[in-house]
Structures are given as C-alpha cells and as structure tokens.
Amino acid sequence: MSVTRSPLATPFPAMPVIDGVTLRVARAGYKDWSRCDLTFAELVPGTAVAGVTTQSRCPSPEVEWCRAALALGSARGLVVNAGNANAFTGDRGRAAVEAIAAKVAGHLGCQPSDVFVASTGVIGTPLPILKAEAGLDAAFVAPPASWQEATNTIGTTDTFPKGAVTRAVIGDRTVTLVGFIKGSGMIAPDMATMLGFIFTDATVEPAFLQSMLSTANRTTFSCISVDSDTSTSDTVLVFATGQAGNASLSNLNNTGAAAFQAALNDLCRQLAHLVVRDGEGATKFIEVRVAGAESDTSAHRVALSIANSPLVKTAIAGEDANWGRVVMAVGKAGEPADRDKLSIRFGGVEVAAEGCVVEGYDEAPVAAHLKGSEIDITVDLGVGPGRATVWTCDLTHGYISINADYRS
C-alpha cells in the first residue's frame, strides 16, 4: 500500500550518536515488502531502562515481556519488529518473544531479561520465529545504522520518520537525549499502534528514570489522540547508557535533575506531536485547551472528549466553525460544567460565552484560522481551577482509505 507524505510532516532532525548505543537494521520479511523491518539496538553493560506501556486489557506478549523486564531496571538490547503486531496470538506469540530474547542474549552474553522486544503491525498473526531469527542473524552482522534508518525500519502506515533531540546540563557535563517514534493510527494512549524509544548518555538510577518518564508521559503521550483507539502494543522505553560521566541522578534534589526532567518532558512532547502530525489522513494539527474545570483530571477528560469527537474532527477538516459541536463534546464528557458560564474560542477569537453565541460574533477571522494547518480550540468551563491540554488531528476520508485496506 502506497502512502502520501503527511502535509503536516517535519524534516528529520540531525541526531548525534549516543555513546553506548549501536543500531543495526535488517529485513526479516514479516510482510511482502523489500524494505528493512527489524531494528536491533545494542546497549553497553550498565544501561538503565524505564518504560510505559499500553493500558489495553489485551496487550501483546511483547508488552508483557517488557513489563516484567522493566522491574529489573537494566538493558543490553532492543529488538523492534514491523509488519506484525504479534498480539492476540497465544502461546505461539509468547514463544516468539522468548526466542528473540534468548537469541539476542546469546549474542550479547547477557540474560534474556536484559533484552526488550516490541512489535507493530497486524493483530492476530503469530510472529514467525524462523523469520525473526533469520532477521536477527542478518542484523548481528549488518553495519551500524543511522537514527533515520532505524526509524524508517519500524514504521507501518507512517508517512515520514519521526525523531527529536534535546540536551541538559548536569553539573559540569552536558548530556544528550534523542528519540524516535512510530505511530499514525490506532492512537489514543492511556500512558501510548505507537512505539517510542529514547536514548541518553546520562547516568540515571533506574527507579528515578522510571519516575521521570512517568511524569513526562502524563502531559505528552497520554495527551494525544488520532482516532480514540488504544493499541495492544503501545510502548515507550528510555535507555540511559551512563557514558556522559555525570554524577548519577537518583532524586529531584540532585544537581541537574530538574534540567534533565525538563529535557525529557520536551523530547516526549516533540515526539508526541509528531505522531499527531502523521495521523492517518490528517491535514490539521489541533490543540485543545480546557480551563476552568473542577480538577486537572476533569479538564483532561473534557479535552479528550472534544479531541475524540468525530463531529468536531470532521468540522475542522471541512474548515467549518461549528462551535455547537464543541458544546456537544463538553456535555457528553460527563464532567462538571456550567452551561451558562461556558466559553469557547477558536484561534483566540471568542465565539460563544455565557450559554450563547457572542453578540456581534464575526465568523470571518475564525474561518480564516480554520483554513490553516494549526488549529487552536480553547474552552473555559467556569467551575474551578483545573486545566489540561491535548493534541489531535482532523478526520478526513484519507483515514477511511488507509484503514479499509490496511491488511493488503
């Protein structure tokens, strides 16, 4: 299936090498394509790891494997397969993950629990073990790959490679964080078919790395939606190789910890936005901000109700300033709201307030805003101090076209 590059795509950034990380790619042949579909990352001994995974009650064996391995906090290898999600595949799917981890562990001389595995693609077909093992054999002897090559390799319906880079100062050392991600459809993470991998040369204790990733996740990956569907395979992993030589970070009182948290937040936000920009069939990047809610949690729920509404998303696709659909989405969220205090803005222009349209409302500037590719919707519920921001995209016929023949 051919895909057209998203009109919201951004160039892949220049991403530096991270000491302690070696990337390689190979073709396992999980689908009938000529491209590479297996990414292998070798990590130096002592690498710390943290992760967040899907809240789906039907997770893939890869997700279950990663959850168990994350409890140990160390990593030596990562394998990412594209073209087959290996989800809902029973014992055969679990056997494939175990075989991959064992083979990489034998190659690296580590424990299988030090190897992390992720897969993305069609649900319901067991990952073919022989193809996976042959792909690994090819990867083990392949030349080192670039970040962009690794990113291209893990894509499915993605139309452009997605990467980001940030830095932070810890004491007298500058540490680097880079990340790449895939995701275009089945995007409504409760953490976040989305796979993201972040690498840093910083020295960070595993438990603190997990705390910082969970913090970053709450306002980034858990605040995006393309189609309101949560994948069985969503996984974001952070690997810290410790090669920068900084004093180890173990809590927020450490020098440089706040700077590292800010850099991680920024990197996760960049990556999350890129997924939305590649939403299947997307032509508009939409930011939804909700204020005046009873709590931040309540604001988040209302914001997602707006972002996930097919009626709101299709109105934006059609460049129609139909603020009534936003009222509908607020009302159906089931959260405290005061109809007669509610206000709505498109692109900074107030269109409705105190239970009705603004007197003398001129739709022309709103219509002009909706013709752009960056759309802002702001809602004030008027009942409390809670606020939240989420990001989504419009819903076009392109989404139907991509998903109607996804398995072909």
CSV table of C-alpha atoms in Angstrom, one decimal:
chain,number,residue,atom,x,y,z
A,1,MET,CA,0.0,0.0,0.0
A,2,SER,CA,1.5,3.3,-1.0
A,3,VAL,CA,1.2,6.3,1.3
A,4,THR,CA,1.3,10.0,0.6
A,5,ARG,CA,3.6,12.0,2.9
A,6,SER,CA,1.5,13.9,5.5
A,7,PRO,CA,1.1,17.6,4.7
A,8,LEU,CA,2.0,18.2,8.4
A,9,ALA,CA,5.3,16.4,8.2
A,10,THR,CA,8.5,17.9,9.5
A,11,PRO,CA,12.1,17.2,8.4
A,12,PHE,CA,14.0,14.5,10.3
A,13,PRO,CA,16.5,16.3,12.6
A,14,ALA,CA,20.2,15.9,12.8
A,15,MET,CA,20.6,13.4,15.7
A,16,PRO,CA,24.1,12.8,17.3
A,17,VAL,CA,25.5,9.4,18.2
A,18,ILE,CA,24.8,8.4,21.8
A,19,ASP,CA,27.8,6.7,23.4
A,20,GLY,CA,26.9,3.2,24.3
A,21,VAL,CA,24.2,2.6,21.6
A,22,THR,CA,24.8,0.8,18.3
A,23,LEU,CA,21.9,0.5,15.9
A,24,ARG,CA,21.5,-2.1,13.1
A,25,VAL,CA,18.7,-2.9,10.7
A,26,ALA,CA,17.7,-5.9,8.7
A,27,ARG,CA,15.0,-7.4,6.6
A,28,ALA,CA,13.1,-10.3,8.3
A,29,GLY,CA,10.3,-10.3,5.7
A,30,TYR,CA,7.3,-10.1,8.0
A,31,LYS,CA,5.3,-8.7,5.1
A,32,ASP,CA,5.7,-8.9,1.3
A,33,TRP,CA,7.9,-5.9,1.1
A,34,SER,CA,11.5,-5.2,0.1
A,35,ARG,CA,12.3,-2.8,3.0
A,36,CYS,CA,14.0,-3.5,6.3
A,37,ASP,CA,11.6,-4.4,9.1
A,38,LEU,CA,13.8,-5.3,12.1
A,39,THR,CA,15.7,-2.8,14.2
A,40,PHE,CA,18.3,-4.0,16.7
A,41,ALA,CA,19.9,-1.8,19.3
A,42,GLU,CA,22.9,-3.0,21.2
A,43,LEU,CA,23.4,-1.2,24.6
A,44,VAL,CA,26.5,-1.2,26.8
A,45,PRO,CA,26.5,-3.1,30.1
A,46,GLY,CA,25.1,-1.0,32.9
A,47,THR,CA,22.4,0.7,30.8
A,48,ALA,CA,19.4,1.7,32.9
A,49,VAL,CA,15.9,1.4,31.4
A,50,ALA,CA,12.4,2.7,32.2
A,51,GLY,CA,9.1,2.4,30.3
A,52,VAL,CA,5.4,3.0,30.0
A,53,THR,CA,3.1,0.6,28.2
A,54,THR,CA,-0.5,0.4,26.9
A,55,GLN,CA,-3.4,0.2,29.3
A,56,SER,CA,-5.2,-2.2,26.9
A,57,ARG,CA,-6.6,-5.2,28.6
A,58,CYS,CA,-5.5,-7.3,25.6
A,59,PRO,CA,-1.7,-6.5,25.5
A,60,SER,CA,0.7,-8.2,23.2
A,61,PRO,CA,3.3,-10.7,24.6
A,62,GLU,CA,6.0,-8.1,23.9
A,63,VAL,CA,4.3,-5.7,26.3
A,64,GLU,CA,4.0,-8.3,29.0
A,65,TRP,CA,7.7,-9.3,28.4
A,66,CYS,CA,8.8,-5.6,28.7
A,67,ARG,CA,6.7,-5.1,31.9
A,68,ALA,CA,8.5,-8.0,33.6
A,69,ALA,CA,11.9,-6.9,32.3
A,70,LEU,CA,11.4,-3.3,33.4
A,71,ALA,CA,11.1,-4.4,37.0
A,72,LEU,CA,14.8,-5.4,36.9
A,73,GLY,CA,15.9,-2.0,35.5
A,74,SER,CA,18.7,-3.0,33.2
A,75,ALA,CA,19.0,-3.4,29.5
A,76,ARG,CA,21.5,-4.7,26.9
A,77,GLY,CA,19.4,-5.0,23.8
A,78,LEU,CA,16.3,-3.9,22.0
A,79,VAL,CA,14.5,-5.5,19.0
A,80,VAL,CA,11.7,-3.9,17.2
A,81,ASN,CA,9.7,-5.7,14.5
A,82,ALA,CA,7.4,-4.0,12.0
A,83,GLY,CA,4.6,-5.6,10.0
A,84,ASN,CA,3.3,-8.0,12.6
A,85,ALA,CA,2.0,-6.9,16.0
A,86,ASN,CA,2.1,-10.5,17.4
A,87,ALA,CA,-0.9,-9.5,19.5
A,88,PHE,CA,-3.7,-11.9,20.4
A,89,THR,CA,-1.5,-14.8,19.3
A,90,GLY,CA,-1.5,-17.0,22.5
A,91,ASP,CA,1.4,-19.4,23.3
A,92,ARG,CA,2.9,-19.1,19.8
A,93,GLY,CA,3.2,-15.3,20.2
A,94,ARG,CA,4.9,-15.7,23.6
A,95,ALA,CA,7.2,-18.3,22.3
A,96,ALA,CA,8.3,-15.9,19.5
A,97,VAL,CA,9.2,-13.2,22.1
A,98,GLU,CA,11.1,-15.7,24.2
A,99,ALA,CA,13.0,-17.0,21.2
A,100,ILE,CA,14.0,-13.4,20.2
A,101,ALA,CA,15.2,-12.5,23.7
A,102,ALA,CA,17.1,-15.8,24.0
A,103,LYS,CA,18.9,-15.4,20.7
A,104,VAL,CA,19.9,-11.8,21.4
A,105,ALA,CA,21.0,-12.7,24.9
A,106,GLY,CA,23.2,-15.5,23.5
A,107,HIS,CA,24.7,-13.0,21.0
A,108,LEU,CA,25.4,-10.3,23.7
A,109,GLY,CA,26.3,-12.7,26.6
A,110,CYS,CA,23.5,-11.3,28.8
A,111,GLN,CA,20.3,-12.5,30.4
A,112,PRO,CA,17.2,-12.7,28.2
A,113,SER,CA,15.5,-10.3,30.7
A,114,ASP,CA,18.1,-7.7,29.6
A,115,VAL,CA,16.6,-7.8,26.1
A,116,PHE,CA,13.5,-5.7,25.2
A,117,VAL,CA,11.2,-6.6,22.4
A,118,ALA,CA,8.4,-4.6,20.6
A,119,SER,CA,6.3,-5.4,17.6
A,120,THR,CA,3.8,-3.4,15.5
A,121,GLY,CA,1.5,-4.2,12.6
A,122,VAL,CA,-1.4,-6.5,12.0
A,123,ILE,CA,-3.1,-8.1,15.1
A,124,GLY,CA,-3.8,-11.8,15.2
A,125,THR,CA,-1.0,-13.4,13.3
A,126,PRO,CA,1.8,-15.1,15.4
A,127,LEU,CA,5.3,-13.6,14.7
A,128,PRO,CA,7.1,-16.2,12.6
A,129,ILE,CA,10.0,-17.4,14.7
A,130,LEU,CA,12.2,-18.6,11.8
A,131,LYS,CA,11.9,-15.2,10.1
A,132,ALA,CA,12.6,-13.4,13.3
A,133,GLU,CA,15.7,-15.5,14.0
A,134,ALA,CA,16.9,-15.1,10.4
A,135,GLY,CA,16.4,-11.3,10.6
A,136,LEU,CA,18.4,-11.2,13.8
A,137,ASP,CA,21.3,-13.2,12.2
A,138,ALA,CA,21.3,-10.6,9.4
A,139,ALA,CA,21.2,-7.7,11.9
A,140,PHE,CA,24.0,-9.0,14.0
A,141,VAL,CA,26.4,-8.7,11.1
A,142,ALA,CA,24.9,-5.6,9.5
A,143,PRO,CA,26.8,-2.3,9.5
A,144,PRO,CA,25.8,0.3,12.1
A,145,ALA,CA,22.6,2.2,11.1
A,146,SER,CA,21.6,5.8,11.5
A,147,TRP,CA,18.8,7.0,13.6
A,148,GLN,CA,16.8,7.8,10.5
A,149,GLU,CA,17.4,4.3,9.1
A,150,ALA,CA,16.2,2.7,12.4
A,151,THR,CA,13.2,5.0,12.4
A,152,ASN,CA,12.2,4.1,8.9
A,153,THR,CA,12.5,0.4,9.7
A,154,ILE,CA,9.9,0.4,12.5
A,155,GLY,CA,7.2,2.3,10.5
A,156,THR,CA,3.9,0.8,9.3
A,157,THR,CA,1.4,3.3,7.9
A,158,ASP,CA,3.8,6.2,8.9
A,159,THR,CA,4.4,8.6,6.1
A,160,PHE,CA,7.6,10.2,7.5
A,161,PRO,CA,10.3,9.3,10.0
A,162,LYS,CA,9.9,10.9,13.4
A,163,GLY,CA,12.8,11.9,15.6
A,164,ALA,CA,13.8,14.5,18.2
A,165,VAL,CA,16.8,15.6,20.2
A,166,THR,CA,17.4,17.7,23.4
A,167,ARG,CA,20.2,18.3,25.8
A,168,ALA,CA,20.5,19.1,29.5
A,169,VAL,CA,23.4,20.2,31.8
A,170,ILE,CA,24.1,18.1,34.8
A,171,GLY,CA,26.8,19.6,37.0
A,172,ASP,CA,29.8,20.1,34.6
A,173,ARG,CA,28.5,17.7,32.0
A,174,THR,CA,26.2,18.2,29.0
A,175,VAL,CA,24.0,15.1,28.4
A,176,THR,CA,22.1,14.4,25.2
A,177,LEU,CA,18.7,12.8,24.7
A,178,VAL,CA,17.5,11.5,21.4
A,179,GLY,CA,14.3,9.6,20.5
A,180,PHE,CA,12.5,8.1,17.6
A,181,ILE,CA,8.9,7.0,17.4
A,182,LYS,CA,6.4,5.4,15.1
A,183,GLY,CA,2.6,5.9,15.1
A,184,SER,CA,-0.1,7.1,12.7
A,185,GLY,CA,-3.3,5.3,13.5
A,186,MET,CA,-4.8,3.4,16.5
A,187,ILE,CA,-3.6,6.3,18.7
A,188,ALA,CA,-5.2,7.0,22.0
A,189,PRO,CA,-2.6,6.1,24.5
A,190,ASP,CA,-3.5,5.8,28.2
A,191,MET,CA,0.2,6.1,29.2
A,192,ALA,CA,0.7,5.5,24.3
A,193,THR,CA,0.0,1.4,17.2
A,194,MET,CA,2.7,3.7,19.0
A,195,LEU,CA,6.2,2.6,19.7
A,196,GLY,CA,8.8,5.1,21.0
A,197,PHE,CA,12.4,4.7,22.0
A,198,ILE,CA,14.6,7.3,23.8
A,199,PHE,CA,18.3,7.1,24.4
A,200,THR,CA,20.5,9.2,26.6
A,201,ASP,CA,24.2,9.1,27.6
A,202,ALA,CA,23.2,10.4,31.1
A,203,THR,CA,23.8,8.3,34.3
A,204,VAL,CA,20.4,7.9,35.9
A,205,GLU,CA,19.2,5.3,38.5
A,206,PRO,CA,16.5,3.1,37.1
A,207,ALA,CA,13.8,3.9,39.7
A,208,PHE,CA,14.3,7.6,39.2
A,209,LEU,CA,14.4,7.3,35.4
A,210,GLN,CA,11.0,5.5,35.7
A,211,SER,CA,9.6,8.3,37.8
A,212,MET,CA,10.8,10.9,35.4
A,213,LEU,CA,9.4,9.1,32.4
A,214,SER,CA,6.0,8.6,34.1
A,215,THR,CA,5.9,12.3,34.9
A,216,ALA,CA,6.8,13.3,31.3
A,217,ASN,CA,4.2,10.8,29.9
A,218,ARG,CA,1.3,12.4,31.8
A,219,THR,CA,1.5,15.6,29.8
A,220,THR,CA,2.7,14.3,26.5
A,221,PHE,CA,2.0,10.8,25.2
A,222,SER,CA,-1.1,10.5,27.4
A,223,CYS,CA,-2.4,13.7,25.9
A,224,ILE,CA,-2.6,12.8,22.2
A,225,SER,CA,-5.2,11.1,20.1
A,226,VAL,CA,-5.7,10.4,16.4
A,227,ASP,CA,-8.7,8.1,16.5
A,228,SER,CA,-9.6,7.3,20.1
A,229,ASP,CA,-8.3,3.7,19.7
A,230,THR,CA,-5.7,2.4,22.1
A,231,SER,CA,-3.3,-0.1,20.7
A,232,THR,CA,-2.5,-3.5,22.1
A,233,SER,CA,1.2,-2.8,21.6
A,234,ASP,CA,1.9,0.8,22.8
A,235,THR,CA,5.3,1.0,24.4
A,236,VAL,CA,7.7,3.9,25.2
A,237,LEU,CA,11.2,2.9,26.6
A,238,VAL,CA,14.0,5.1,27.8
A,239,PHE,CA,17.6,3.8,27.9
A,240,ALA,CA,20.3,5.6,29.8
A,241,THR,CA,23.8,4.3,29.0
A,242,GLY,CA,25.7,6.3,31.6
A,243,GLN,CA,28.5,7.2,29.2
A,244,ALA,CA,28.4,11.0,29.8
A,245,GLY,CA,30.2,10.7,33.1
A,246,ASN,CA,27.8,12.8,35.1
A,247,ALA,CA,27.1,12.3,38.8
A,248,SER,CA,24.3,9.7,38.9
A,249,LEU,CA,20.8,11.1,39.2
A,250,SER,CA,18.7,9.4,41.9
A,251,ASN,CA,16.2,12.1,43.0
A,252,LEU,CA,15.0,15.6,42.2
A,253,ASN,CA,17.3,17.1,44.8
A,254,ASN,CA,20.3,16.1,42.7
A,255,THR,CA,22.1,18.9,40.8
A,256,GLY,CA,20.8,18.8,37.2
A,257,ALA,CA,17.8,16.6,37.9
A,258,ALA,CA,15.3,19.3,37.2
A,259,ALA,CA,17.1,20.2,34.0
A,260,PHE,CA,17.1,16.5,32.9
A,261,GLN,CA,13.4,16.3,33.7
A,262,ALA,CA,12.7,19.4,31.6
A,263,ALA,CA,14.7,18.0,28.7
A,264,LEU,CA,12.8,14.6,28.9
A,265,ASN,CA,9.5,16.4,29.0
A,266,ASP,CA,10.4,18.4,25.9
A,267,LEU,CA,11.6,15.4,24.0
A,268,CYS,CA,8.5,13.4,24.8
A,269,ARG,CA,6.3,16.4,23.8
A,270,GLN,CA,8.1,16.7,20.5
A,271,LEU,CA,7.7,13.0,19.7
A,272,ALA,CA,4.0,13.0,20.8
A,273,HIS,CA,3.3,15.9,18.5
A,274,LEU,CA,5.0,14.2,15.6
A,275,VAL,CA,2.7,11.2,15.9
A,276,VAL,CA,-0.4,13.5,15.7
A,277,ARG,CA,1.1,15.3,12.7
A,278,ASP,CA,1.3,11.9,11.0
A,279,GLY,CA,-2.3,10.9,11.9
A,280,GLU,CA,-3.8,8.8,9.2
A,281,GLY,CA,-5.3,11.2,6.6
A,282,ALA,CA,-4.6,14.3,8.8
A,283,THR,CA,-4.5,17.8,7.3
A,284,LYS,CA,-4.8,19.8,10.5
A,285,PHE,CA,-2.9,19.7,13.8
A,286,ILE,CA,-5.3,20.6,16.6
A,287,GLU,CA,-4.5,21.8,20.1
A,288,VAL,CA,-7.4,21.6,22.6
A,289,ARG,CA,-7.0,23.6,25.8
A,290,VAL,CA,-9.5,23.3,28.6
A,291,ALA,CA,-9.5,25.6,31.7
A,292,GLY,CA,-12.0,26.3,34.5
A,293,ALA,CA,-12.6,22.6,35.2
A,294,GLU,CA,-13.2,21.1,38.6
A,295,SER,CA,-9.8,19.5,38.5
A,296,ASP,CA,-6.9,18.8,36.1
A,297,THR,CA,-8.2,15.2,35.7
A,298,SER,CA,-11.7,16.5,34.8
A,299,ALA,CA,-10.2,19.0,32.3
A,300,HIS,CA,-8.2,16.2,30.7
A,301,ARG,CA,-11.4,14.1,30.2
A,302,VAL,CA,-13.3,17.0,28.7
A,303,ALA,CA,-10.4,17.9,26.4
A,304,LEU,CA,-10.2,14.3,25.2
A,305,SER,CA,-14.0,14.3,24.6
A,306,ILE,CA,-13.5,17.2,22.3
A,307,ALA,CA,-10.4,15.8,20.6
A,308,ASN,CA,-12.0,12.4,20.0
A,309,SER,CA,-15.4,13.7,18.7
A,310,PRO,CA,-15.8,12.6,15.1
A,311,LEU,CA,-18.2,15.6,14.6
A,312,VAL,CA,-15.6,18.1,15.9
A,313,LYS,CA,-12.8,16.5,13.9
A,314,THR,CA,-14.8,16.4,10.6
A,315,ALA,CA,-16.0,20.0,11.1
A,316,ILE,CA,-12.3,21.0,11.4
A,317,ALA,CA,-11.5,19.0,8.3
A,318,GLY,CA,-14.2,20.9,6.5
A,319,GLU,CA,-13.0,24.2,7.9
A,320,ASP,CA,-16.4,24.8,9.4
A,321,ALA,CA,-16.6,26.9,12.6
A,322,ASN,CA,-19.3,24.8,14.1
A,323,TRP,CA,-18.8,25.6,17.8
A,324,GLY,CA,-22.0,23.8,18.7
A,325,ARG,CA,-20.1,20.5,18.2
A,326,VAL,CA,-17.7,21.6,20.9
A,327,VAL,CA,-20.6,22.3,23.2
A,328,MET,CA,-21.9,18.8,22.5
A,329,ALA,CA,-18.5,17.2,23.2
A,330,VAL,CA,-18.2,19.1,26.5
A,331,GLY,CA,-21.7,18.0,27.6
A,332,LYS,CA,-21.2,14.3,26.8
A,333,ALA,CA,-17.9,14.1,28.7
A,334,GLY,CA,-19.9,13.6,32.0
A,335,GLU,CA,-17.7,16.1,33.9
A,336,PRO,CA,-18.9,19.1,35.9
A,337,ALA,CA,-19.5,22.1,33.6
A,338,ASP,CA,-21.8,25.1,33.8
A,339,ARG,CA,-23.6,25.8,30.5
A,340,ASP,CA,-24.2,29.4,31.4
A,341,LYS,CA,-20.5,30.0,32.2
A,342,LEU,CA,-19.0,28.1,29.3
A,343,SER,CA,-16.9,30.0,26.8
A,344,ILE,CA,-15.3,28.8,23.6
A,345,ARG,CA,-12.6,30.2,21.4
A,346,PHE,CA,-11.2,29.3,18.0
A,347,GLY,CA,-7.8,30.7,17.3
A,348,GLY,CA,-8.1,33.2,20.2
A,349,VAL,CA,-11.5,34.5,19.0
A,350,GLU,CA,-14.3,34.1,21.4
A,351,VAL,CA,-17.3,32.6,19.6
A,352,ALA,CA,-19.6,31.6,22.5
A,353,ALA,CA,-19.9,32.7,26.1
A,354,GLU,CA,-22.5,32.5,28.9
A,355,GLY,CA,-24.6,29.9,27.2
A,356,CYS,CA,-25.0,31.5,23.8
A,357,VAL,CA,-23.2,32.9,20.8
A,358,VAL,CA,-21.2,36.1,21.4
A,359,GLU,CA,-23.1,39.2,20.5
A,360,GLY,CA,-21.9,40.6,17.2
A,361,TYR,CA,-19.8,37.5,16.5
A,362,ASP,CA,-17.9,37.8,13.2
A,363,GLU,CA,-17.1,34.4,11.8
A,364,ALA,CA,-14.6,35.7,9.2
A,365,PRO,CA,-11.5,35.6,11.4
A,366,VAL,CA,-12.4,32.2,12.7
A,367,ALA,CA,-13.0,30.9,9.2
A,368,ALA,CA,-9.6,32.2,8.2
A,369,HIS,CA,-8.0,30.5,11.2
A,370,LEU,CA,-9.6,27.2,10.2
A,371,LYS,CA,-8.1,27.4,6.7
A,372,GLY,CA,-4.6,27.0,8.3
A,373,SER,CA,-2.9,23.8,9.3
A,374,GLU,CA,-2.5,24.7,13.0
A,375,ILE,CA,-5.8,24.9,14.9
A,376,ASP,CA,-6.4,26.1,18.4
A,377,ILE,CA,-9.6,25.4,20.4
A,378,THR,CA,-9.9,26.8,23.9
A,379,VAL,CA,-12.7,26.1,26.3
A,380,ASP,CA,-13.3,27.5,29.8
A,381,LEU,CA,-15.9,25.6,31.9
A,382,GLY,CA,-16.2,28.2,34.6
A,383,VAL,CA,-16.4,25.8,37.5
A,384,GLY,CA,-12.9,25.5,39.0
A,385,PRO,CA,-9.1,25.8,38.6
A,386,GLY,CA,-8.5,22.6,36.6
A,387,ARG,CA,-6.8,22.8,33.2
A,388,ALA,CA,-5.4,20.4,30.6
A,389,THR,CA,-4.0,20.4,27.0
A,390,VAL,CA,-4.3,17.6,24.5
A,391,TRP,CA,-3.4,17.4,20.8
A,392,THR,CA,-5.3,15.7,18.0
A,393,CYS,CA,-5.9,15.9,14.2
A,394,ASP,CA,-8.8,16.2,11.9
A,395,LEU,CA,-10.7,13.3,10.5
A,396,THR,CA,-10.7,13.0,6.7
A,397,HIS,CA,-11.7,10.4,4.1
A,398,GLY,CA,-8.0,9.6,4.0
A,399,TYR,CA,-8.4,7.8,7.3
A,400,ILE,CA,-11.0,5.5,5.8
A,401,SER,CA,-8.9,4.8,2.7
A,402,ILE,CA,-5.9,3.8,4.8
A,403,ASN,CA,-7.7,1.6,7.2
A,404,ALA,CA,-10.1,0.0,4.7
A,405,ASP,CA,-7.2,-1.9,3.0
A,406,TYR,CA,-4.7,-2.0,5.9
A,407,ARG,CA,-4.1,-5.7,5.6
A,408,SER,CA,-3.4,-5.7,1.9
